[in-house]
Amino acid sequence: RLEPAIQKFTKIVIPTDLERLRKHQINIEKVSVSEQGIVGAILKNDTSAEIMCYDIAGNLLVEHKTSSVGTGYPLDIALSEDGKVMQVLYFYTQDGAMTSKVMYYNFGETGKEKTDNQVSSHEYKDTVMASGFFLDEDTSAAVGDNCLAIYQGKEVPEEKVQIALDKEIKSVIHNEHYIGLILKNEGK
């Protein structure tokens, strides 16, 4: 259940972890909830961001602190229908160049032996990948300012199609069958 904003804070109420949320007063940037009730969130305080993931009982599954030097700043998070796979879109700059990373984490058997459960990663140079989502249990997408990437794979998602566009993507809509893009119109 999501409570309304309190001052500038928003809270995810998970009964067993309410005290921790009150104590830390962390801003919630993005939230994703799977059909199974798994909750993934990007949380931000004054100095850093972290990825948190809870099961339906409120047990902490993942706590991952991010850094601009390591993975980058998380821009979006999405969970698969069963809550086993999490997609996180990161952004960082290095030597004046901007780069986005699309990373997948598997919390089932497939990711158990992997560092931080990370099973897949793909970098996009000179692109801000800011929106990610799952279309179904096998297909997910990441949308940047100038490209769309489609991933396939239930356990280990891999990029199957990348569509580069010469116009800036302003907005995206989707359902389980279609993806629609609103492009910036330049000129007449």
PDB file of C-alpha atoms in Angstrom:
ATOM      1  CA  ARG A   1       0.000   0.000   0.000  1.00  0.00           C
ATOM      2  CA  LEU A   2       1.347   3.437  -0.827  1.00  0.00           C
ATOM      3  CA  GLU A   3       0.651   6.275   1.577  1.00  0.00           C
ATOM      4  CA  PRO A   4       0.273   9.865   0.367  1.00  0.00           C
ATOM      5  CA  ALA A   5       3.322  12.098   0.460  1.00  0.00           C
ATOM      6  CA  ILE A   6       4.256  13.329   3.912  1.00  0.00           C
ATOM      7  CA  GLN A   7       6.110  16.625   3.557  1.00  0.00           C
ATOM      8  CA  LYS A   8       8.540  15.709   0.763  1.00  0.00           C
ATOM      9  CA  PHE A   9       8.696  12.005   1.603  1.00  0.00           C
ATOM     10  CA  THR A  10       6.715   9.080   0.274  1.00  0.00           C
ATOM     11  CA  LYS A  11       6.596   5.747   2.079  1.00  0.00           C
ATOM     12  CA  ILE A  12       6.168   2.154   1.061  1.00  0.00           C
ATOM     13  CA  VAL A  13       4.405   0.521   3.966  1.00  0.00           C
ATOM     14  CA  ILE A  14       5.637  -2.977   4.572  1.00  0.00           C
ATOM     15  CA  PRO A  15       4.557  -3.851   8.118  1.00  0.00           C
ATOM     16  CA  THR A  16       7.800  -5.479   9.256  1.00  0.00           C
ATOM     17  CA  ASP A  17       9.979  -2.652   7.975  1.00  0.00           C
ATOM     18  CA  LEU A  18       7.953   0.456   8.856  1.00  0.00           C
ATOM     19  CA  GLU A  19      10.284   1.420  11.703  1.00  0.00           C
ATOM     20  CA  ARG A  20      13.334   1.401   9.393  1.00  0.00           C
ATOM     21  CA  LEU A  21      11.576   3.645   6.883  1.00  0.00           C
ATOM     22  CA  ARG A  22      10.563   6.095   9.614  1.00  0.00           C
ATOM     23  CA  LYS A  23      14.083   6.189  10.978  1.00  0.00           C
ATOM     24  CA  HIS A  24      15.847   6.818   7.675  1.00  0.00           C
ATOM     25  CA  GLN A  25      13.338   9.105   5.939  1.00  0.00           C
ATOM     26  CA  ILE A  26      14.557   8.251   2.468  1.00  0.00           C
ATOM     27  CA  ASN A  27      12.909   9.680  -0.656  1.00  0.00           C
ATOM     28  CA  ILE A  28      11.368   7.070  -2.928  1.00  0.00           C
ATOM     29  CA  GLU A  29      12.308   7.857  -6.534  1.00  0.00           C
ATOM     30  CA  LYS A  30      10.694   4.880  -8.329  1.00  0.00           C
ATOM     31  CA  VAL A  31       8.675   1.819  -7.309  1.00  0.00           C
ATOM     32  CA  SER A  32       7.823  -1.402  -9.126  1.00  0.00           C
ATOM     33  CA  VAL A  33       5.497  -4.108  -7.801  1.00  0.00           C
ATOM     34  CA  SER A  34       5.296  -7.588  -9.337  1.00  0.00           C
ATOM     35  CA  GLU A  35       2.071  -9.572  -9.658  1.00  0.00           C
ATOM     36  CA  GLN A  36       3.370 -11.723  -6.781  1.00  0.00           C
ATOM     37  CA  GLY A  37       3.642  -8.701  -4.472  1.00  0.00           C
ATOM     38  CA  ILE A  38       7.431  -8.287  -4.631  1.00  0.00           C
ATOM     39  CA  VAL A  39       8.304  -4.585  -4.214  1.00  0.00           C
ATOM     40  CA  GLY A  40      11.396  -3.010  -5.768  1.00  0.00           C
ATOM     41  CA  ALA A  41      12.290   0.625  -5.149  1.00  0.00           C
ATOM     42  CA  ILE A  42      14.946   3.204  -5.903  1.00  0.00           C
ATOM     43  CA  LEU A  43      15.514   5.177  -2.712  1.00  0.00           C
ATOM     44  CA  LYS A  44      17.501   8.404  -2.485  1.00  0.00           C
ATOM     45  CA  ASN A  45      18.888  10.398   0.395  1.00  0.00           C
ATOM     46  CA  ASP A  46      21.050  13.527   0.276  1.00  0.00           C
ATOM     47  CA  THR A  47      24.238  11.722  -0.722  1.00  0.00           C
ATOM     48  CA  SER A  48      23.411   8.488  -2.565  1.00  0.00           C
ATOM     49  CA  ALA A  49      20.791   6.154  -3.991  1.00  0.00           C
ATOM     50  CA  GLU A  50      20.052   2.540  -3.215  1.00  0.00           C
ATOM     51  CA  ILE A  51      17.967  -0.281  -4.624  1.00  0.00           C
ATOM     52  CA  MET A  52      15.720  -2.096  -2.146  1.00  0.00           C
ATOM     53  CA  CYS A  53      13.571  -5.145  -2.808  1.00  0.00           C
ATOM     54  CA  TYR A  54      11.067  -6.758  -0.396  1.00  0.00           C
ATOM     55  CA  ASP A  55       8.964  -9.908  -0.559  1.00  0.00           C
ATOM     56  CA  ILE A  56       5.241  -9.900   0.148  1.00  0.00           C
ATOM     57  CA  ALA A  57       5.860 -10.555   3.877  1.00  0.00           C
ATOM     58  CA  GLY A  58       8.097  -7.485   4.120  1.00  0.00           C
ATOM     59  CA  ASN A  59      11.397  -9.373   4.269  1.00  0.00           C
ATOM     60  CA  LEU A  60      14.322  -7.547   2.730  1.00  0.00           C
ATOM     61  CA  LEU A  61      15.517  -9.422  -0.365  1.00  0.00           C
ATOM     62  CA  VAL A  62      18.011  -6.934  -1.787  1.00  0.00           C
ATOM     63  CA  GLU A  63      19.775  -3.859  -0.475  1.00  0.00           C
ATOM     64  CA  HIS A  64      22.187  -2.458  -3.047  1.00  0.00           C
ATOM     65  CA  LYS A  65      23.902   0.892  -2.558  1.00  0.00           C
ATOM     66  CA  THR A  66      24.811   2.574  -5.823  1.00  0.00           C
ATOM     67  CA  SER A  67      27.573   5.007  -6.636  1.00  0.00           C
ATOM     68  CA  SER A  68      28.241   7.316  -9.535  1.00  0.00           C
ATOM     69  CA  VAL A  69      31.692   5.746  -9.851  1.00  0.00           C
ATOM     70  CA  GLY A  70      30.510   2.110  -9.884  1.00  0.00           C
ATOM     71  CA  THR A  71      27.196   1.162 -11.445  1.00  0.00           C
ATOM     72  CA  GLY A  72      25.970   4.730 -11.871  1.00  0.00           C
ATOM     73  CA  TYR A  73      22.829   6.498 -10.730  1.00  0.00           C
ATOM     74  CA  PRO A  74      19.650   4.382 -11.007  1.00  0.00           C
ATOM     75  CA  LEU A  75      16.954   6.017 -13.163  1.00  0.00           C
ATOM     76  CA  ASP A  76      14.295   3.290 -13.351  1.00  0.00           C
ATOM     77  CA  ILE A  77      13.412  -0.122 -11.961  1.00  0.00           C
ATOM     78  CA  ALA A  78      11.068  -2.854 -13.195  1.00  0.00           C
ATOM     79  CA  LEU A  79      10.167  -6.325 -11.925  1.00  0.00           C
ATOM     80  CA  SER A  80       9.075  -9.363 -13.915  1.00  0.00           C
ATOM     81  CA  GLU A  81       5.584 -10.726 -13.283  1.00  0.00           C
ATOM     82  CA  ASP A  82       6.879 -13.409 -10.904  1.00  0.00           C
ATOM     83  CA  GLY A  83       9.271 -10.992  -9.177  1.00  0.00           C
ATOM     84  CA  LYS A  84      12.342 -13.158  -9.856  1.00  0.00           C
ATOM     85  CA  VAL A  85      13.987 -10.817 -12.382  1.00  0.00           C
ATOM     86  CA  MET A  86      14.642  -7.123 -11.797  1.00  0.00           C
ATOM     87  CA  GLN A  87      15.688  -4.626 -14.472  1.00  0.00           C
ATOM     88  CA  VAL A  88      17.535  -1.475 -13.374  1.00  0.00           C
ATOM     89  CA  LEU A  89      18.565   1.367 -15.691  1.00  0.00           C
ATOM     90  CA  TYR A  90      21.672   3.263 -14.556  1.00  0.00           C
ATOM     91  CA  PHE A  91      23.253   6.459 -15.858  1.00  0.00           C
ATOM     92  CA  TYR A  92      26.795   7.772 -15.430  1.00  0.00           C
ATOM     93  CA  THR A  93      29.297  10.092 -17.060  1.00  0.00           C
ATOM     94  CA  GLN A  94      32.959   9.346 -17.520  1.00  0.00           C
ATOM     95  CA  ASP A  95      35.510  11.620 -19.172  1.00  0.00           C
ATOM     96  CA  GLY A  96      32.664  13.855 -20.365  1.00  0.00           C
ATOM     97  CA  ALA A  97      30.792  11.025 -22.103  1.00  0.00           C
ATOM     98  CA  MET A  98      27.361   9.901 -20.936  1.00  0.00           C
ATOM     99  CA  THR A  99      26.604   6.206 -20.698  1.00  0.00           C
ATOM    100  CA  SER A 100      23.580   4.189 -19.685  1.00  0.00           C
ATOM    101  CA  LYS A 101      23.583   0.623 -18.397  1.00  0.00           C
ATOM    102  CA  VAL A 102      20.677  -1.775 -18.479  1.00  0.00           C
ATOM    103  CA  MET A 103      21.263  -4.448 -15.854  1.00  0.00           C
ATOM    104  CA  TYR A 104      19.243  -7.507 -14.933  1.00  0.00           C
ATOM    105  CA  TYR A 105      19.274  -9.298 -11.598  1.00  0.00           C
ATOM    106  CA  ASN A 106      17.832 -12.807 -11.093  1.00  0.00           C
ATOM    107  CA  PHE A 107      16.784 -13.757  -7.555  1.00  0.00           C
ATOM    108  CA  GLY A 108      16.021 -17.385  -8.443  1.00  0.00           C
ATOM    109  CA  GLU A 109      18.415 -20.304  -8.912  1.00  0.00           C
ATOM    110  CA  THR A 110      19.937 -18.772 -12.069  1.00  0.00           C
ATOM    111  CA  GLY A 111      21.301 -15.732 -10.238  1.00  0.00           C
ATOM    112  CA  LYS A 112      22.197 -17.434  -6.967  1.00  0.00           C
ATOM    113  CA  GLU A 113      25.886 -17.933  -7.795  1.00  0.00           C
ATOM    114  CA  LYS A 114      26.339 -14.577  -9.562  1.00  0.00           C
ATOM    115  CA  THR A 115      27.794 -11.481  -7.876  1.00  0.00           C
ATOM    116  CA  ASP A 116      24.856  -9.404  -6.596  1.00  0.00           C
ATOM    117  CA  ASN A 117      22.568 -11.778  -8.573  1.00  0.00           C
ATOM    118  CA  GLN A 118      23.508  -9.829 -11.738  1.00  0.00           C
ATOM    119  CA  VAL A 119      22.910 -11.995 -14.811  1.00  0.00           C
ATOM    120  CA  SER A 120      23.034  -9.517 -17.697  1.00  0.00           C
ATOM    121  CA  SER A 121      24.354  -6.036 -18.497  1.00  0.00           C
ATOM    122  CA  HIS A 122      24.436  -3.873 -21.615  1.00  0.00           C
ATOM    123  CA  GLU A 123      25.914  -0.377 -22.092  1.00  0.00           C
ATOM    124  CA  TYR A 124      24.600   2.408 -24.318  1.00  0.00           C
ATOM    125  CA  LYS A 125      26.989   5.258 -25.146  1.00  0.00           C
ATOM    126  CA  ASP A 126      25.669   8.808 -25.651  1.00  0.00           C
ATOM    127  CA  THR A 127      22.172   7.721 -24.588  1.00  0.00           C
ATOM    128  CA  VAL A 128      20.066   8.312 -21.490  1.00  0.00           C
ATOM    129  CA  MET A 129      18.054   5.123 -20.913  1.00  0.00           C
ATOM    130  CA  ALA A 130      15.363   6.414 -18.571  1.00  0.00           C
ATOM    131  CA  SER A 131      12.396   4.044 -18.866  1.00  0.00           C
ATOM    132  CA  GLY A 132      12.296   0.263 -18.498  1.00  0.00           C
ATOM    133  CA  PHE A 133       9.479  -2.259 -18.243  1.00  0.00           C
ATOM    134  CA  PHE A 134       8.439  -5.885 -18.750  1.00  0.00           C
ATOM    135  CA  LEU A 135       5.911  -6.640 -21.497  1.00  0.00           C
ATOM    136  CA  ASP A 136       5.478 -10.271 -20.376  1.00  0.00           C
ATOM    137  CA  GLU A 137       7.479 -12.919 -18.542  1.00  0.00           C
ATOM    138  CA  ASP A 138       9.916 -13.305 -21.476  1.00  0.00           C
ATOM    139  CA  THR A 139      10.129  -9.808 -22.949  1.00  0.00           C
ATOM    140  CA  SER A 140      11.285  -6.489 -21.528  1.00  0.00           C
ATOM    141  CA  ALA A 141      12.309  -3.147 -22.962  1.00  0.00           C
ATOM    142  CA  ALA A 142      14.499  -0.158 -22.200  1.00  0.00           C
ATOM    143  CA  VAL A 143      13.767   3.223 -23.751  1.00  0.00           C
ATOM    144  CA  GLY A 144      16.339   5.977 -24.100  1.00  0.00           C
ATOM    145  CA  ASP A 145      16.274   9.461 -25.486  1.00  0.00           C
ATOM    146  CA  ASN A 146      17.260   8.182 -28.946  1.00  0.00           C
ATOM    147  CA  CYS A 147      16.758   4.407 -29.001  1.00  0.00           C
ATOM    148  CA  LEU A 148      14.564   1.493 -27.982  1.00  0.00           C
ATOM    149  CA  ALA A 149      16.024  -1.861 -26.922  1.00  0.00           C
ATOM    150  CA  ILE A 150      13.984  -5.072 -26.682  1.00  0.00           C
ATOM    151  CA  TYR A 151      15.258  -7.858 -24.440  1.00  0.00           C
ATOM    152  CA  GLN A 152      14.206 -11.498 -24.407  1.00  0.00           C
ATOM    153  CA  GLY A 153      14.806 -14.234 -21.889  1.00  0.00           C
ATOM    154  CA  LYS A 154      12.958 -15.241 -18.752  1.00  0.00           C
ATOM    155  CA  GLU A 155      16.013 -16.076 -16.636  1.00  0.00           C
ATOM    156  CA  VAL A 156      18.807 -14.131 -18.376  1.00  0.00           C
ATOM    157  CA  PRO A 157      17.416 -11.321 -20.548  1.00  0.00           C
ATOM    158  CA  GLU A 158      19.584 -10.471 -23.568  1.00  0.00           C
ATOM    159  CA  GLU A 159      19.182  -7.665 -26.077  1.00  0.00           C
ATOM    160  CA  LYS A 160      17.492  -8.953 -29.238  1.00  0.00           C
ATOM    161  CA  VAL A 161      16.610  -5.716 -31.057  1.00  0.00           C
ATOM    162  CA  GLN A 162      17.951  -2.184 -30.809  1.00  0.00           C
ATOM    163  CA  ILE A 163      16.166   0.525 -32.771  1.00  0.00           C
ATOM    164  CA  ALA A 164      18.087   3.786 -33.125  1.00  0.00           C
ATOM    165  CA  LEU A 165      16.005   6.857 -33.879  1.00  0.00           C
ATOM    166  CA  ASP A 166      17.074  10.174 -35.358  1.00  0.00           C
ATOM    167  CA  LYS A 167      14.410  11.984 -33.315  1.00  0.00           C
ATOM    168  CA  GLU A 168      14.337  12.392 -29.570  1.00  0.00           C
ATOM    169  CA  ILE A 169      11.933  10.114 -27.691  1.00  0.00           C
ATOM    170  CA  LYS A 170       9.777  12.292 -25.425  1.00  0.00           C
ATOM    171  CA  SER A 171       7.442   9.680 -23.963  1.00  0.00           C
ATOM    172  CA  VAL A 172       6.550   5.987 -24.135  1.00  0.00           C
ATOM    173  CA  ILE A 173       3.368   3.990 -23.631  1.00  0.00           C
ATOM    174  CA  HIS A 174       3.030   0.207 -23.658  1.00  0.00           C
ATOM    175  CA  ASN A 175       0.925  -2.829 -22.925  1.00  0.00           C
ATOM    176  CA  GLU A 176       1.730  -6.537 -23.196  1.00  0.00           C
ATOM    177  CA  HIS A 177       1.609  -6.443 -27.028  1.00  0.00           C
ATOM    178  CA  TYR A 178       2.647  -2.975 -28.187  1.00  0.00           C
ATOM    179  CA  ILE A 179       5.076  -0.154 -27.476  1.00  0.00           C
ATOM    180  CA  GLY A 180       4.208   3.383 -28.574  1.00  0.00           C
ATOM    181  CA  LEU A 181       6.702   6.233 -28.750  1.00  0.00           C
ATOM    182  CA  ILE A 182       6.041   9.955 -28.826  1.00  0.00           C
ATOM    183  CA  LEU A 183       8.859  11.658 -30.712  1.00  0.00           C
ATOM    184  CA  LYS A 184       9.982  15.270 -30.586  1.00  0.00           C
ATOM    185  CA  ASN A 185       8.818  17.080 -33.701  1.00  0.00           C
ATOM    186  CA  GLU A 186      11.501  19.340 -35.098  1.00  0.00           C
ATOM    187  CA  GLY A 187      10.542  21.747 -37.806  1.00  0.00           C
ATOM    188  CA  LYS A 188       7.183  21.936 -39.577  1.00  0.00           C
TER     189      LYS A 188
END
